[in-house]
CSV table of C-alpha atoms in Angstrom, one decimal:
chain,number,residue,atom,x,y,z
A,919,MET,CA,36.6,120.9,120.4
A,920,GLN,CA,39.7,122.4,118.8
A,921,GLN,CA,41.6,119.4,120.0
A,922,ILE,CA,39.2,117.0,118.3
A,923,ILE,CA,39.4,118.9,115.0
A,924,SER,CA,43.1,119.0,115.1
A,925,PHE,CA,43.2,115.3,115.9
A,926,ILE,CA,40.9,114.6,112.9
A,927,ILE,CA,43.1,116.7,110.6
A,928,LYS,CA,46.3,115.1,111.9
A,929,TYR,CA,45.0,111.5,111.3
A,930,LYS,CA,42.6,112.2,108.4
A,931,TYR,CA,44.2,109.6,106.1
A,932,PHE,CA,44.3,107.0,108.9
A,933,ILE,CA,40.6,107.6,109.6
A,934,LEU,CA,39.7,107.4,105.9
A,935,PHE,CA,41.7,104.2,105.6
A,936,MET,CA,40.0,102.7,108.6
A,937,LEU,CA,36.6,103.7,107.4
A,938,LEU,CA,37.0,102.1,103.9
A,939,GLU,CA,38.7,99.1,105.4
A,940,ILE,CA,35.7,98.5,107.7
A,941,ILE,CA,33.4,98.7,104.7
A,942,ALA,CA,35.5,96.2,102.8
A,943,LEU,CA,35.6,93.8,105.8
A,944,ASN,CA,31.9,94.1,106.2
A,945,PHE,CA,31.4,92.9,102.6
A,946,THR,CA,33.9,90.1,103.2
A,947,VAL,CA,32.0,88.8,106.2
A,948,GLN,CA,28.8,89.1,104.3
A,949,SER,CA,30.1,87.0,101.5
A,950,HIS,CA,31.3,84.2,103.8
A,951,SER,CA,27.8,83.6,105.3
A,952,TYR,CA,25.2,81.8,103.3
A,953,HIS,CA,21.9,83.4,104.3
A,954,LYS,CA,22.7,87.0,103.7
A,955,SER,CA,21.7,89.2,100.8
A,956,LYS,CA,25.0,90.2,99.2
A,957,PHE,CA,25.6,93.7,97.9
A,958,VAL,CA,28.8,92.7,96.1
A,959,ASN,CA,27.9,90.1,93.4
A,960,SER,CA,28.4,89.6,89.7
A,961,ALA,CA,24.7,89.6,88.8
A,962,ASN,CA,24.5,93.3,88.2
A,963,LEU,CA,24.2,95.1,84.9
A,964,LEU,CA,27.9,96.0,84.3
A,965,THR,CA,29.5,92.7,85.3
A,966,GLY,CA,26.7,90.7,83.7
A,967,ASN,CA,27.1,92.5,80.4
A,968,ILE,CA,30.8,92.2,80.3
A,969,TYR,CA,30.7,88.5,81.1
A,970,ASN,CA,28.0,88.0,78.5
A,971,LYS,CA,30.3,89.6,75.8
A,972,ILE,CA,33.2,87.4,76.8
A,973,HIS,CA,30.9,84.4,76.8
A,974,SER,CA,29.7,85.1,73.3
A,975,PHE,CA,33.3,84.9,72.1
A,976,LYS,CA,34.3,81.9,74.2
A,977,GLN,CA,31.2,79.7,73.6
A,978,TYR,CA,32.4,78.8,70.1
A,979,THR,CA,35.4,76.9,71.4
A,980,SER,CA,33.1,74.4,73.3
A,981,LEU,CA,30.2,74.1,70.9
A,982,LYS,CA,31.1,70.6,69.9
A,983,GLU,CA,31.2,69.2,73.4
A,984,HIS,CA,28.0,70.9,74.4
A,985,ASN,CA,26.2,69.7,71.3
A,986,GLN,CA,27.3,66.1,72.0
A,987,GLN,CA,26.2,66.5,75.6
A,988,LEU,CA,22.7,67.7,74.5
A,989,LEU,CA,22.4,64.9,71.9
A,990,GLU,CA,23.2,62.3,74.6
A,991,GLU,CA,20.5,63.8,76.8
A,992,ASN,CA,18.0,64.0,74.0
A,993,THR,CA,18.6,60.3,73.2
A,994,ARG,CA,18.1,59.3,76.8
A,995,LEU,CA,14.9,61.3,77.1
A,996,LYS,CA,13.5,60.0,73.8
A,997,ASN,CA,14.2,56.5,74.9
A,998,LYS,CA,12.3,57.2,78.1
A,999,LEU,CA,9.4,58.6,76.2
A,1000,SER,CA,9.1,55.7,73.8
A,1001,ARG,CA,8.9,53.3,76.8
A,1002,VAL,CA,6.0,55.3,78.1
A,1003,SER,CA,4.0,55.0,74.8
A,1004,ILE,CA,3.8,51.3,75.2
A,1005,ASP,CA,1.0,51.9,77.7
A,1006,ASP,CA,-1.1,53.6,75.0
A,1007,THR,CA,-2.2,50.2,73.8
A,1008,HIS,CA,-3.9,49.4,77.0
A,1009,ASN,CA,-7.6,50.1,76.7
A,1010,THR,CA,-8.0,51.3,80.2
A,1011,ARG,CA,-8.5,55.0,80.7
A,1012,SER,CA,-7.5,56.9,83.8
A,1013,ILE,CA,-9.4,60.0,84.7
A,1014,ILE,CA,-7.2,62.8,85.9
A,1015,ASP,CA,-8.9,65.3,88.1
A,1016,SER,CA,-7.7,68.6,86.8
A,1017,VAL,CA,-8.0,70.2,90.2
A,1018,LYS,CA,-5.9,67.5,92.0
A,1019,TYR,CA,-3.5,67.0,89.1
A,1020,PHE,CA,-0.6,69.4,89.1
A,1021,GLN,CA,2.9,69.6,87.9
A,1022,LYS,CA,5.5,69.7,90.6
A,1023,TYR,CA,8.7,71.0,88.9
A,1024,SER,CA,9.4,73.1,85.9
A,1025,TYR,CA,12.7,73.6,84.1
A,1026,THR,CA,14.2,76.7,82.5
A,1027,PHE,CA,17.4,76.7,80.5
A,1028,ALA,CA,20.3,79.2,80.8
A,1029,ASN,CA,23.9,79.5,79.9
A,1030,VAL,CA,26.8,79.8,82.3
A,1031,ILE,CA,28.6,83.0,81.4
A,1032,ASN,CA,31.2,82.9,84.2
A,1033,ASN,CA,32.5,79.9,86.0
A,1034,GLN,CA,34.8,79.7,89.1
A,1035,TYR,CA,36.3,76.5,90.5
A,1036,HIS,CA,39.7,77.4,91.9
A,1037,LYS,CA,38.7,79.3,95.0
A,1038,LYS,CA,37.2,78.4,98.4
A,1039,TYR,CA,33.9,80.1,97.8
A,1040,ASN,CA,33.0,79.6,94.1
A,1041,TYR,CA,30.1,81.2,92.3
A,1042,LEU,CA,28.8,80.9,88.7
A,1043,THR,CA,27.0,83.6,86.8
A,1044,ILE,CA,24.1,82.7,84.5
A,1045,ASN,CA,22.5,84.8,81.8
A,1046,ILE,CA,18.9,84.8,83.0
A,1047,GLY,CA,17.4,86.6,86.0
A,1048,SER,CA,14.3,87.7,87.8
A,1049,GLU,CA,12.6,88.7,84.5
A,1050,LYS,CA,12.5,85.0,83.6
A,1051,GLY,CA,11.4,84.0,87.0
A,1052,VAL,CA,14.7,83.1,88.7
A,1053,GLU,CA,14.6,83.5,92.4
A,1054,PRO,CA,17.2,82.7,95.1
A,1055,ASP,CA,17.4,79.1,96.3
A,1056,GLN,CA,16.5,77.3,93.1
A,1057,GLY,CA,18.4,74.2,92.0
A,1058,VAL,CA,20.8,74.4,89.0
A,1059,ILE,CA,21.6,71.2,87.1
A,1060,ASN,CA,22.8,70.0,83.7
A,1061,SER,CA,22.4,66.7,81.9
A,1062,LYS,CA,25.3,65.1,83.9
A,1063,GLY,CA,24.3,66.2,87.4
A,1064,ILE,CA,24.0,69.0,89.9
A,1065,ILE,CA,25.8,72.3,89.6
A,1066,GLY,CA,24.6,74.5,92.5
A,1067,ILE,CA,21.9,76.7,93.9
A,1068,THR,CA,20.9,80.2,92.7
A,1069,ASN,CA,22.0,82.9,95.1
A,1070,THR,CA,21.4,86.5,94.1
A,1071,THR,CA,19.4,87.7,91.1
A,1072,SER,CA,19.1,90.9,89.1
A,1073,LYS,CA,16.8,91.6,86.2
A,1074,ASN,CA,18.8,89.7,83.5
A,1075,TYR,CA,21.4,87.8,85.5
A,1076,ALA,CA,21.8,85.6,88.5
A,1077,THR,CA,24.7,84.2,90.5
A,1078,VAL,CA,24.8,80.5,91.5
A,1079,LEU,CA,26.4,79.1,94.6
A,1080,SER,CA,28.4,76.3,93.1
A,1081,ILE,CA,28.6,72.9,94.8
A,1082,LEU,CA,32.3,73.9,95.0
A,1083,ASN,CA,31.6,76.3,97.8
A,1084,GLU,CA,32.4,76.0,101.5
A,1085,ASN,CA,28.8,77.1,102.3
A,1086,SER,CA,27.2,74.4,100.0
A,1087,LYS,CA,25.4,71.5,101.8
A,1088,ILE,CA,23.2,69.3,99.7
A,1089,ASN,CA,21.1,66.4,100.7
A,1090,VAL,CA,22.0,63.2,98.8
A,1091,LYS,CA,21.3,59.5,99.0
A,1092,LEU,CA,22.7,56.3,97.7
A,1093,LEU,CA,21.1,54.9,94.5
A,1094,ASN,CA,20.8,51.4,95.8
A,1095,SER,CA,19.6,52.0,99.3
A,1096,MET,CA,17.6,54.5,101.3
A,1097,HIS,CA,20.5,56.0,103.3
A,1098,PHE,CA,20.9,59.7,103.2
A,1099,GLY,CA,23.9,61.9,103.7
A,1100,THR,CA,25.2,65.4,103.1
A,1101,LEU,CA,27.4,66.5,100.2
A,1102,ILE,CA,30.1,69.1,101.1
A,1103,TRP,CA,33.3,70.3,99.5
A,1104,ASN,CA,36.7,70.4,101.3
A,1105,SER,CA,38.1,73.0,98.7
A,1106,LYS,CA,40.9,70.7,97.5
A,1107,ASP,CA,40.1,69.1,94.2
A,1108,TYR,CA,37.3,70.5,92.0
A,1109,ASN,CA,36.2,67.1,90.7
A,1110,THR,CA,36.0,65.4,94.1
A,1111,LEU,CA,33.4,66.2,96.8
A,1112,GLN,CA,32.8,64.7,100.2
A,1113,LEU,CA,29.9,62.8,101.6
A,1114,ILE,CA,29.3,63.1,105.4
A,1115,ASP,CA,26.7,62.1,107.9
A,1116,LEU,CA,26.1,58.7,106.2
A,1117,PRO,CA,24.9,56.2,108.8
A,1118,ILE,CA,27.1,53.2,109.4
A,1119,GLN,CA,24.3,50.8,108.5
A,1120,ALA,CA,24.7,51.8,104.8
A,1121,ASN,CA,26.7,49.2,103.0
A,1122,ILE,CA,28.9,51.0,100.5
A,1123,LYS,CA,31.6,50.0,98.1
A,1124,GLU,CA,33.7,51.9,95.6
A,1125,GLY,CA,31.8,52.7,92.5
A,1126,ASP,CA,28.4,53.1,94.1
A,1127,THR,CA,26.3,55.9,92.6
A,1128,VAL,CA,25.1,58.9,94.6
A,1129,ILE,CA,22.0,60.8,93.7
A,1130,THR,CA,20.1,63.8,95.1
A,1131,GLY,CA,17.9,62.8,98.0
A,1132,GLY,CA,14.9,65.0,97.4
A,1133,ARG,CA,14.5,65.9,101.1
A,1134,SER,CA,14.9,69.6,100.4
A,1135,THR,CA,12.7,71.8,98.3
A,1136,ILE,CA,15.5,72.7,96.0
A,1137,PHE,CA,16.4,69.5,94.1
A,1138,PRO,CA,14.0,66.8,93.0
A,1139,LYS,CA,14.9,63.2,94.0
A,1140,GLY,CA,17.2,61.2,91.6
A,1141,ILE,CA,19.4,63.8,89.9
A,1142,PRO,CA,22.9,62.1,89.4
A,1143,VAL,CA,25.8,63.4,91.5
A,1144,GLY,CA,28.8,61.1,91.2
A,1145,THR,CA,30.3,57.8,92.3
A,1146,ILE,CA,32.1,56.8,95.5
A,1147,ILE,CA,35.9,56.5,94.8
A,1148,LYS,CA,37.4,56.2,98.3
A,1149,PHE,CA,36.2,55.7,101.9
A,1150,ASN,CA,37.4,54.5,105.2
A,1151,LYS,CA,35.7,53.2,108.2
A,1152,GLU,CA,36.8,54.3,111.6
A,1153,ASN,CA,35.3,53.6,115.1
A,1154,ASN,CA,32.1,52.4,113.6
A,1155,SER,CA,31.4,55.4,111.4
A,1156,TYR,CA,32.4,56.4,107.9
A,1157,LYS,CA,35.2,58.9,107.6
A,1158,ALA,CA,35.9,60.9,104.5
A,1159,ILE,CA,33.9,59.4,101.7
A,1160,ASP,CA,35.2,60.9,98.5
A,1161,ILE,CA,32.9,61.3,95.5
A,1162,LYS,CA,33.9,61.8,92.0
A,1163,LEU,CA,31.4,64.0,90.1
A,1164,PHE,CA,29.9,63.0,86.8
A,1165,ASN,CA,30.3,66.6,85.8
A,1166,ASP,CA,33.5,68.3,84.9
A,1167,MET,CA,33.1,71.5,86.9
A,1168,SER,CA,35.7,73.3,84.9
A,1169,ALA,CA,33.7,73.1,81.6
A,1170,ILE,CA,30.0,73.9,82.1
A,1171,GLY,CA,27.9,75.2,79.3
A,1172,PRO,CA,24.1,75.0,79.2
A,1173,VAL,CA,22.2,74.4,82.5
A,1174,TYR,CA,18.7,74.0,83.7
A,1175,ILE,CA,17.1,75.9,86.6
A,1176,ILE,CA,14.5,74.0,88.6
A,1177,THR,CA,11.4,75.7,89.9
A,1178,ASN,CA,9.5,73.8,92.6
A,1179,PHE,CA,5.9,74.8,92.7
A,1180,ASP,CA,5.3,73.4,96.1
A,1181,ARG,CA,8.2,75.2,97.7
A,1182,ASP,CA,6.3,78.0,99.4
A,1183,GLU,CA,3.7,75.6,100.7
A,1184,ILE,CA,6.4,73.3,102.2
A,1185,ILE,CA,8.4,76.2,103.7
A,1186,ASN,CA,5.2,77.7,105.2
A,1187,LEU,CA,4.2,74.4,106.7
A,1188,GLU,CA,7.7,73.8,108.2
A,1189,GLU,CA,7.8,77.2,109.7
A,1190,ASN,CA,4.4,76.9,111.3
A,1191,ALA,CA,5.3,73.5,112.7
A,1192,HIS,CA,8.0,74.9,114.9
B,166,MET,CA,49.5,113.2,78.4
B,167,ASN,CA,47.5,114.6,81.2
B,168,ASP,CA,48.0,112.8,84.5
B,169,LEU,CA,44.3,112.5,85.1
B,170,ILE,CA,43.5,110.9,81.7
B,171,LYS,CA,46.5,108.7,81.9
B,172,ASN,CA,45.6,107.3,85.3
B,173,SER,CA,41.9,106.8,84.5
B,174,LEU,CA,42.9,104.9,81.4
B,175,LEU,CA,45.3,102.8,83.4
B,176,PHE,CA,42.5,102.1,86.0
B,177,ILE,CA,40.1,100.9,83.3
B,178,ALA,CA,42.7,99.0,81.4
B,179,LEU,CA,44.0,97.1,84.5
B,180,LEU,CA,40.4,96.3,85.6
B,181,LEU,CA,39.5,94.8,82.3
B,182,ILE,CA,42.8,92.9,81.9
B,183,GLN,CA,42.3,91.5,85.4
B,184,VAL,CA,38.7,90.3,85.0
B,185,VAL,CA,38.7,89.4,81.3
B,186,VAL,CA,42.1,87.7,80.9
B,187,LEU,CA,44.0,87.1,84.2
B,188,ASN,CA,41.1,85.7,86.2
B,189,ASN,CA,40.8,83.0,83.6
B,190,ILE,CA,44.5,82.1,83.6
B,191,LEU,CA,44.9,79.3,86.1
B,192,PHE,CA,48.6,78.2,86.2
B,193,PHE,CA,48.8,74.7,87.7
B,194,GLY,CA,45.0,74.8,88.1
B,195,TYR,CA,44.7,77.5,90.7
B,196,ILE,CA,47.2,80.4,90.5
B,197,ASN,CA,46.0,83.6,88.9
B,198,PRO,CA,48.2,86.7,89.1
B,199,PHE,CA,46.8,90.0,90.3
B,200,LEU,CA,48.3,92.5,88.0
B,201,TYR,CA,45.9,95.3,88.9
B,202,ILE,CA,48.0,96.4,91.9
B,203,LEU,CA,50.3,97.9,89.3
B,204,PHE,CA,47.9,100.9,89.5
B,205,ILE,CA,48.9,101.4,93.2
B,206,ILE,CA,52.5,100.9,92.5
B,207,VAL,CA,52.9,103.5,89.7
B,208,PHE,CA,50.4,106.0,91.0
B,209,PRO,CA,52.0,109.5,91.2
B,210,LEU,CA,53.3,110.4,94.7
B,211,ARG,CA,51.3,113.2,96.2
B,212,ARG,CA,51.1,114.8,99.6
B,213,ASP,CA,47.4,114.3,99.6
B,214,ARG,CA,47.0,110.6,100.0
B,215,GLY,CA,43.2,110.6,100.1
B,216,LEU,CA,42.7,110.2,96.4
B,217,LEU,CA,44.9,107.1,96.1
B,218,LEU,CA,43.1,105.5,99.1
B,219,VAL,CA,39.7,106.0,97.5
B,220,LEU,CA,40.8,104.9,94.1
B,221,SER,CA,42.5,101.7,95.2
B,222,PHE,CA,39.4,100.9,97.3
B,223,LEU,CA,37.2,101.3,94.3
B,224,LEU,CA,39.5,99.3,92.0
B,225,GLY,CA,39.5,96.4,94.5
B,226,LEU,CA,35.8,96.6,94.9
B,227,PHE,CA,35.2,96.5,91.2
B,228,ILE,CA,37.4,93.4,91.0
B,229,ASP,CA,35.3,91.9,93.8
B,230,PHE,CA,32.1,92.6,92.0
B,231,PHE,CA,33.4,90.6,89.1
B,232,SER,CA,34.7,87.7,91.1
B,233,ASP,CA,31.9,87.4,93.7
B,234,SER,CA,34.5,87.6,96.5
B,235,GLY,CA,32.9,90.1,98.9
B,236,GLY,CA,35.4,92.8,99.8
B,237,ILE,CA,38.7,90.9,99.9
B,238,ASN,CA,40.3,92.7,97.0
B,239,ALA,CA,39.1,96.1,98.2
B,240,ALA,CA,40.5,95.5,101.7
B,241,ALA,CA,43.9,94.2,100.4
B,242,SER,CA,44.5,97.0,97.8
B,243,LEU,CA,43.4,99.6,100.3
B,244,ALA,CA,45.9,98.3,102.8
B,245,ILE,CA,48.9,98.5,100.4
B,246,ALA,CA,47.8,102.0,99.2
B,247,TYR,CA,48.0,103.1,102.8
B,248,ILE,CA,51.4,101.6,103.5
B,249,ARG,CA,52.9,102.8,100.2
B,250,LEU,CA,54.2,106.2,101.4
B,251,PRO,CA,55.7,104.9,104.8
B,252,LEU,CA,57.3,102.1,102.8
B,253,LEU,CA,58.9,104.5,100.3
B,254,LYS,CA,60.1,106.7,103.2
B,255,GLY,CA,61.7,103.7,104.8
B,256,LEU,CA,63.4,102.5,101.6
B,257,LEU,CA,64.7,105.8,100.4
B,258,ARG,CA,66.7,108.7,101.8
B,259,LYS,CA,64.7,111.8,102.5
B,260,SER,CA,66.4,113.7,99.6
B,261,GLU,CA,65.3,111.1,97.1
B,262,ILE,CA,61.6,111.7,97.7
B,263,ASP,CA,60.6,114.6,95.7
B,264,PHE,CA,56.8,114.7,95.4
B,265,LEU,CA,56.7,116.5,92.1
B,266,VAL,CA,59.1,114.6,89.9
B,267,PHE,CA,59.0,111.2,91.6
B,268,LYS,CA,58.7,108.2,89.2
B,269,VAL,CA,58.7,104.6,90.3
B,270,THR,CA,60.6,103.5,87.2
B,271,LYS,CA,63.5,105.9,88.0
B,272,LEU,CA,64.2,104.1,91.3
B,273,PRO,CA,67.4,102.1,91.5
B,274,PHE,CA,66.7,98.5,90.5
B,275,SER,CA,67.3,96.8,93.9
B,276,LYS,CA,65.1,99.4,95.7
B,277,LEU,CA,62.4,99.0,93.0
B,278,ILE,CA,62.4,95.2,93.5
B,279,ASN,CA,62.1,95.6,97.3
B,280,TYR,CA,59.2,98.1,96.9
B,281,ILE,CA,57.3,95.8,94.5
B,282,VAL,CA,57.9,92.6,96.6
B,283,VAL,CA,56.8,94.1,99.9
B,284,LEU,CA,53.6,95.6,98.4
B,285,THR,CA,52.8,92.4,96.4
B,286,VAL,CA,53.4,90.0,99.3
B,287,THR,CA,51.4,92.1,101.7
B,288,HIS,CA,48.5,92.4,99.3
B,289,HIS,CA,48.4,88.7,98.6
B,290,PHE,CA,48.7,87.7,102.2
B,291,ILE,CA,45.8,89.9,103.2
B,292,LEU,CA,43.8,88.7,100.2
B,293,PHE,CA,44.2,85.0,100.9
B,294,SER,CA,43.8,85.4,104.7
B,295,LEU,CA,40.5,87.1,104.2
B,296,ASP,CA,39.5,84.5,101.5
B,297,TYR,CA,40.3,81.5,103.7
B,298,PHE,CA,39.4,83.2,107.0
B,299,LYS,CA,40.5,80.3,109.1
B,300,PHE,CA,43.6,80.0,111.2
B,301,SER,CA,43.9,76.2,110.6
B,302,GLU,CA,44.5,76.9,106.9
B,303,ILE,CA,47.5,79.1,107.5
B,304,LEU,CA,49.8,76.8,105.4
B,305,THR,CA,47.5,77.0,102.4
B,306,ILE,CA,47.3,80.7,102.8
B,307,LEU,CA,51.1,81.0,102.9
B,308,SER,CA,51.8,78.7,100.0
B,309,ARG,CA,49.2,80.4,97.8
B,310,THR,CA,50.6,83.8,98.8
B,311,ILE,CA,54.1,82.8,97.8
B,312,LEU,CA,53.3,81.1,94.6
B,313,THR,CA,50.9,83.7,93.4
B,314,SER,CA,53.3,86.5,94.4
B,315,ILE,CA,56.0,85.1,92.1
B,316,PHE,CA,53.8,85.3,89.1
B,317,THR,CA,52.4,88.7,90.0
B,318,ILE,CA,55.9,90.2,90.5
B,319,ILE,CA,57.1,88.8,87.2
B,320,LEU,CA,54.1,90.3,85.4
B,321,ILE,CA,54.5,93.7,87.2
B,322,ILE,CA,58.2,93.9,86.2
B,323,LEU,CA,57.5,93.0,82.6
B,324,SER,CA,54.7,95.7,82.5
B,325,LEU,CA,57.0,98.3,84.0
B,326,LEU,CA,59.7,97.4,81.3
B,327,LEU,CA,57.0,97.9,78.7
B,328,ILE,CA,55.8,101.2,80.1
B,329,ASN,CA,59.4,102.4,80.2
B,330,LYS,CA,60.2,101.2,76.6
B,331,SER,CA,57.2,103.0,75.1
B,332,LYS,CA,58.4,106.4,76.3
């Protein structure tokens, strides 16, 4: 017994060091895996408030671009609406059964208060949280394309797993055909992502547009992603298809968070099927 | 000023400078210096090393909270806090280490540089190894360690000069 105590006293700093180091490594391993609730995240009260303060200073510098971006989006949506109203002149009336009719997606807006794009595992912090109904695994987009997926939430803040993250895998498809692939990031350039698992039957050329596939419960179909800038064919399969994003990931302001009302139903169904 | 107040002020100031300013500076698109390890470098030398170990772990962990990076900063700064005393013992003669009056800024310049370089490079190497966590990316890890260390070391020396001037 005495030997154990004297051992502990002799190596007390080493034991303390090892103990804390194991805690730190545990956090690190947690942060590298996708489906783990993370204790260390920037959605808590302290970090969220400080990032919010910084953001309220910084946002003035980019107001002009964000206004322009929102104007462009408004114009596009208004044009879409005015095309719909042509149908009003038809004198047919469709009866919508209010029980069967339901809305599939809803959008909430938020501001990005912290944005990372230079690391291997990048996260964004947004200024709304569980109080406004944000949950983990919701899609985050802006008018130009996809941004990421919500990851951890607190009462007033949430972190978003950026598409610039080694753990990010997003189902996408080509605009002009029904071929699906997966969007990943090789952590090199923050405006270039990679498309993998695209079948060889797909006929692609440089400049083709890539949109979200809608096969997951996170993103609806048809949200813009980017254009193909480079690809090579090897042994009858596509290798390294580079995609240039429509978004500039280093300058992101207002974003939308997508709620899918069918999500629980689809997930339940899929779990029961196995 | 009291040692306790001085060090807690330094702790908070370095934490805020790191997350508010330095984490947003991206030289060449991806280099941001880690000035916060200055806290470990100038912390008073004590026989009881427990306090420095706990404080450096907490400082790193706070930085991790802000940058969503798990525990990489905590692990790296804890490691250099642990090797600090053995390193100083190796660099200096026994008579030069006086626990009560020891000041980092009073070290001879060449030894000071050695001390800073070893601590910074060790810290950055552990940090980037844990961040990339893949043996196949060893070249990226090394290049980022070296490039970032250069900027961190310059900033640390400038801050030490400032601290010295203001006295």
